CSV table of C-alpha atoms in Angstrom, one decimal:
chain,number,residue,atom,x,y,z
A,1,UNK,CA,6.4,14.7,-19.2
A,2,UNK,CA,7.0,10.1,-18.9
A,3,UNK,CA,5.2,11.1,-15.5
A,4,UNK,CA,2.7,12.9,-17.3
A,5,UNK,CA,2.4,9.8,-19.7
A,6,UNK,CA,2.5,7.0,-17.2
A,7,UNK,CA,-0.3,9.1,-15.2
A,8,UNK,CA,-2.8,10.4,-17.7
A,9,UNK,CA,-2.4,6.2,-19.1
A,10,UNK,CA,-3.5,4.6,-15.6
A,11,UNK,CA,-6.3,6.9,-15.4
A,12,UNK,CA,-7.9,5.7,-18.6
A,13,UNK,CA,-7.0,3.2,-17.5
A,14,UNK,CA,-9.5,3.3,-14.3
A,15,UNK,CA,-11.5,6.0,-15.5
A,16,UNK,CA,-12.7,2.5,-18.3
A,17,UNK,CA,-12.9,-0.1,-15.2
A,18,UNK,CA,-14.2,2.3,-11.9
A,19,UNK,CA,-16.7,0.4,-11.0
A,20,UNK,CA,-14.6,-2.9,-11.4
A,21,UNK,CA,-11.7,-1.5,-9.1
A,22,UNK,CA,-13.9,0.4,-6.9
A,23,UNK,CA,-15.5,-3.0,-6.5
A,24,UNK,CA,-12.2,-5.0,-5.8
A,25,UNK,CA,-11.2,-2.6,-3.1
A,26,UNK,CA,-14.1,-1.8,-0.8
A,27,UNK,CA,-15.3,-5.6,-0.5
A,28,UNK,CA,-12.0,-6.4,1.9
A,29,UNK,CA,-12.1,-3.2,4.4
A,30,UNK,CA,-15.6,-3.7,4.6
A,31,UNK,CA,-15.9,-7.2,5.8
A,32,UNK,CA,-12.9,-6.6,8.7
A,33,UNK,CA,-15.2,-3.4,9.7
A,34,UNK,CA,-18.2,-5.9,9.6
A,35,UNK,CA,-16.5,-9.0,11.3
A,36,UNK,CA,-14.4,-7.3,13.1
A,37,UNK,CA,-15.9,-3.8,14.0
A,38,UNK,CA,-19.7,-4.4,13.7
A,39,UNK,CA,-19.2,-7.9,15.8
A,40,UNK,CA,-16.9,-8.5,18.1
A,41,UNK,CA,-16.1,-4.5,18.3
A,42,UNK,CA,-19.4,-3.5,19.9
A,43,UNK,CA,-18.4,-5.8,22.9
A,44,UNK,CA,-14.2,-5.3,23.6
A,45,UNK,CA,-12.1,-2.5,24.0
A,46,UNK,CA,-8.6,-1.5,23.5
A,47,UNK,CA,-6.6,1.1,24.5
A,48,UNK,CA,-9.0,2.6,26.1
A,49,UNK,CA,-11.0,2.7,22.7
A,50,UNK,CA,-14.1,1.1,21.6
A,51,UNK,CA,-12.2,-2.1,19.1
A,52,UNK,CA,-14.4,-0.5,16.0
A,53,UNK,CA,-12.6,2.7,16.8
A,54,UNK,CA,-8.8,1.1,17.3
A,55,UNK,CA,-9.7,-0.8,14.5
A,56,UNK,CA,-9.9,1.9,11.4
A,57,UNK,CA,-6.6,3.1,11.3
A,58,UNK,CA,-5.2,-0.2,11.1
A,59,UNK,CA,-8.3,-0.7,8.7
A,60,UNK,CA,-6.9,2.2,6.5
A,61,UNK,CA,-3.3,1.3,6.9
A,62,UNK,CA,-3.4,-1.9,5.5
A,63,UNK,CA,-5.8,-1.3,2.8
A,64,UNK,CA,-4.1,1.0,1.8
A,65,UNK,CA,-0.9,-1.4,1.2
A,66,UNK,CA,-2.5,-3.8,-0.1
A,67,UNK,CA,-4.0,-1.0,-3.4
A,68,UNK,CA,-1.6,0.5,-3.8
A,69,UNK,CA,1.4,-2.9,-4.0
A,70,UNK,CA,-1.2,-4.7,-6.0
A,71,UNK,CA,-1.6,-2.2,-9.0
A,72,UNK,CA,1.5,-2.0,-9.0
A,73,UNK,CA,2.7,-5.5,-9.3
A,74,UNK,CA,-0.3,-6.7,-11.8
A,75,UNK,CA,0.5,-3.8,-13.6
A,76,UNK,CA,4.2,-4.3,-14.4
A,77,UNK,CA,3.7,-8.3,-13.9
A,78,UNK,CA,1.4,-8.7,-16.8
A,79,UNK,CA,2.8,-5.8,-19.3
A,80,UNK,CA,6.4,-7.7,-18.7
A,81,UNK,CA,5.2,-11.0,-18.4
A,82,UNK,CA,2.5,-11.2,-21.1
A,83,UNK,CA,2.3,-8.7,-23.2
A,84,UNK,CA,6.2,-7.7,-23.7
A,85,UNK,CA,5.0,-4.1,-23.4
A,86,UNK,CA,7.3,-3.5,-21.1
A,87,UNK,CA,10.4,-3.8,-23.2
A,88,UNK,CA,9.4,-0.4,-25.2
A,89,UNK,CA,9.8,1.7,-21.7
A,90,UNK,CA,13.3,0.0,-21.8
A,91,UNK,CA,14.7,0.7,-25.1
A,92,UNK,CA,12.7,3.9,-25.1
A,93,UNK,CA,14.6,7.4,-23.9
A,94,UNK,CA,12.5,7.4,-21.1
A,95,UNK,CA,14.4,8.2,-17.9
A,96,UNK,CA,14.7,5.3,-15.8
A,97,UNK,CA,14.1,7.6,-12.6
A,98,UNK,CA,10.6,9.1,-14.2
A,99,UNK,CA,9.3,5.5,-15.2
A,100,UNK,CA,9.3,5.0,-12.0
A,101,UNK,CA,8.1,6.8,-10.4
A,102,UNK,CA,5.3,8.1,-12.8
A,103,UNK,CA,4.5,4.1,-12.2
A,104,UNK,CA,4.5,4.4,-8.7
A,105,UNK,CA,2.9,7.7,-8.7
A,106,UNK,CA,-0.3,6.5,-9.7
A,107,UNK,CA,0.0,2.8,-7.5
A,108,UNK,CA,0.3,5.9,-4.8
A,109,UNK,CA,-2.8,7.3,-6.0
A,110,UNK,CA,-5.0,4.2,-6.0
A,111,UNK,CA,-3.9,4.1,-2.3
A,112,UNK,CA,-5.3,7.2,-1.5
A,113,UNK,CA,-8.2,6.3,-4.0
A,114,UNK,CA,-9.1,2.8,-1.5
A,115,UNK,CA,-8.2,4.7,1.6
A,116,UNK,CA,-10.5,7.5,0.7
A,117,UNK,CA,-13.2,4.5,0.4
A,118,UNK,CA,-13.2,2.7,3.6
A,119,UNK,CA,-13.7,7.2,5.2
A,120,UNK,CA,-16.4,7.8,3.3
A,121,UNK,CA,-18.2,4.0,3.8
A,122,UNK,CA,-17.8,4.0,7.6
A,123,UNK,CA,-18.7,7.6,7.7
A,124,UNK,CA,-22.7,6.3,6.2
A,125,UNK,CA,-22.6,4.1,9.6
A,126,UNK,CA,-22.4,7.3,11.0
A,127,UNK,CA,-18.5,6.7,12.1
A,128,UNK,CA,-16.0,10.0,12.2
A,129,UNK,CA,-12.4,9.4,12.5
A,130,UNK,CA,-10.1,13.4,12.8
A,131,UNK,CA,-8.4,13.9,9.1
A,132,UNK,CA,-5.5,16.2,9.1
A,133,UNK,CA,-2.8,17.2,6.9
A,134,UNK,CA,-0.8,14.2,9.0
A,135,UNK,CA,-2.9,12.2,8.7
A,136,UNK,CA,-3.1,12.3,4.7
A,137,UNK,CA,0.7,12.3,4.3
A,138,UNK,CA,1.1,9.3,6.5
A,139,UNK,CA,-1.4,7.8,4.1
A,140,UNK,CA,0.6,9.0,0.6
A,141,UNK,CA,3.5,7.7,2.7
A,142,UNK,CA,2.3,4.5,3.5
A,143,UNK,CA,1.1,4.0,0.0
A,144,UNK,CA,4.3,5.2,-2.0
A,145,UNK,CA,6.4,3.2,0.0
A,146,UNK,CA,4.2,-0.6,-0.7
A,147,UNK,CA,3.5,1.4,-4.8
A,148,UNK,CA,7.4,1.1,-5.0
A,149,UNK,CA,7.5,-2.3,-3.6
A,150,UNK,CA,5.1,-3.1,-5.6
A,151,UNK,CA,6.9,-2.2,-8.8
A,152,UNK,CA,10.9,-3.8,-7.1
A,153,UNK,CA,8.7,-7.2,-7.0
A,154,UNK,CA,7.3,-6.7,-10.4
A,155,UNK,CA,10.1,-6.1,-12.0
A,156,UNK,CA,12.5,-8.7,-9.9
A,157,UNK,CA,10.1,-12.0,-10.0
A,158,UNK,CA,9.1,-13.9,-13.2
A,159,UNK,CA,6.5,-16.2,-12.9
A,160,UNK,CA,3.1,-14.7,-11.7
A,161,UNK,CA,3.2,-18.3,-9.8
A,162,UNK,CA,6.0,-16.3,-7.9
A,163,UNK,CA,4.1,-12.9,-7.7
A,164,UNK,CA,1.3,-14.9,-6.2
A,165,UNK,CA,4.0,-16.8,-3.5
A,166,UNK,CA,5.7,-13.0,-2.7
A,167,UNK,CA,2.5,-11.4,-1.8
A,168,UNK,CA,1.2,-14.6,0.4
A,169,UNK,CA,4.6,-14.5,2.2
A,170,UNK,CA,5.4,-10.8,2.7
A,171,UNK,CA,1.9,-8.6,1.6
A,172,UNK,CA,-0.3,-11.0,3.6
A,173,UNK,CA,1.7,-11.3,7.1
A,174,UNK,CA,2.0,-8.2,7.1
A,175,UNK,CA,-2.1,-7.3,6.9
A,176,UNK,CA,-2.3,-9.2,9.6
A,177,UNK,CA,0.7,-9.0,12.4
A,178,UNK,CA,1.6,-5.7,12.5
A,179,UNK,CA,-0.9,-4.2,14.6
A,180,UNK,CA,-3.5,-3.5,12.4
A,181,UNK,CA,-6.1,-5.3,14.7
A,182,UNK,CA,-4.6,-6.2,18.2
A,183,UNK,CA,-1.9,-4.2,20.3
A,184,UNK,CA,1.4,-5.5,20.0
A,185,UNK,CA,1.9,-5.0,23.8
A,186,UNK,CA,1.1,-8.8,24.7
A,187,UNK,CA,3.3,-10.6,21.6
A,188,UNK,CA,6.2,-12.8,22.2
A,189,UNK,CA,9.3,-10.2,23.1
A,190,UNK,CA,10.8,-12.6,19.6
A,191,UNK,CA,8.1,-11.5,17.4
A,192,UNK,CA,7.2,-8.3,19.1
A,193,UNK,CA,10.7,-7.0,17.6
A,194,UNK,CA,10.3,-8.9,14.3
A,195,UNK,CA,7.4,-7.0,13.3
A,196,UNK,CA,8.8,-3.8,14.3
A,197,UNK,CA,11.4,-3.8,12.3
A,198,UNK,CA,8.6,-4.2,9.5
A,199,UNK,CA,7.7,-1.1,7.8
A,200,UNK,CA,3.7,-1.2,7.9
A,201,UNK,CA,3.7,-1.3,11.8
A,202,UNK,CA,5.1,1.7,11.8
A,203,UNK,CA,2.9,3.2,9.3
A,204,UNK,CA,0.0,1.1,11.5
A,205,UNK,CA,0.8,3.1,14.5
A,206,UNK,CA,1.3,6.5,12.8
A,207,UNK,CA,-2.2,6.3,11.3
A,208,UNK,CA,-3.5,5.6,15.1
A,209,UNK,CA,-1.7,7.9,16.7
A,210,UNK,CA,-2.4,11.1,15.2
A,211,UNK,CA,-6.5,10.1,14.8
A,212,UNK,CA,-6.4,9.1,18.3
A,213,UNK,CA,-4.3,11.9,19.2
A,214,UNK,CA,-1.4,9.7,21.0
A,215,UNK,CA,2.0,10.5,20.6
A,216,UNK,CA,3.1,10.8,16.9
A,217,UNK,CA,6.4,9.2,16.7
A,218,UNK,CA,9.1,10.6,14.6
A,219,UNK,CA,11.0,7.2,14.2
A,220,UNK,CA,8.3,5.8,13.0
A,221,UNK,CA,7.8,8.6,9.7
A,222,UNK,CA,11.8,8.2,9.8
A,223,UNK,CA,11.2,4.5,8.8
A,224,UNK,CA,8.5,5.1,6.8
A,225,UNK,CA,10.2,6.8,5.0
A,226,UNK,CA,13.6,5.1,4.5
A,227,UNK,CA,11.5,2.2,3.4
A,228,UNK,CA,10.3,3.9,0.4
A,229,UNK,CA,13.5,6.2,-0.7
A,230,UNK,CA,15.2,2.1,-0.8
A,231,UNK,CA,12.6,0.3,-2.3
A,232,UNK,CA,12.7,3.4,-5.1
A,233,UNK,CA,16.2,3.2,-5.3
A,234,UNK,CA,16.5,-0.6,-6.1
A,235,UNK,CA,13.7,-0.2,-8.9
A,236,UNK,CA,15.1,2.4,-10.1
A,237,UNK,CA,18.5,0.0,-10.4
A,238,UNK,CA,16.9,-2.7,-11.5
A,239,UNK,CA,15.3,-0.5,-14.6
A,240,UNK,CA,19.1,0.2,-14.9
A,241,UNK,CA,19.9,-3.5,-15.5
A,242,UNK,CA,17.5,-4.8,-17.5
A,243,UNK,CA,17.8,-2.5,-19.9
A,244,UNK,CA,21.3,-3.4,-19.9
A,245,UNK,CA,20.6,-7.3,-19.9
């Protein structure tokens, strides 16, 4: 019941701001496509693929990350810090794990919507990629993972300045470093080892492998599922701590 209530509220919010949300979700990935794909991609080949086709899975990965993370982190931080309405959830008989799940599912669906927008946009240019069940599942897990991270960040950070700093130091570097725009093969060993620890690296690798028929690494699936569980458990725990405070 708690999940459906939260999802319904987010659906009403989405409907009322449909065009604003849609335009905000499509602008940045469209700029990436035009600049790196149609601009640079017409004359560059990476791993035997046109650069445009190479970066498409990476753009989908980073866009679902940003969309799901931002949808939850902004909503929760505003309700906690300005509206002071999030406390109503905490003092209500709502089960904390259901409260958290409802919010992160709403964020994950926003991430999936952003993926649909990118796929539909490139299709208008005659560019089609292989969409399979594994592709959709990976997009959903990636969206769920970063929705959990967005919820966790919004619960532990006490000012909007710190939230912006967290985004700048965690989300933005992942968007550019995790194999989204270039192969990690030529990176220095220590830097590459660090990037391999980041969750978006494995999401990007999976989406690229699924799209182009490369070997799919089960380890990468395990990594993103593990990160999702960790972020979710920590989010539920911080909700209990806020309730007791």
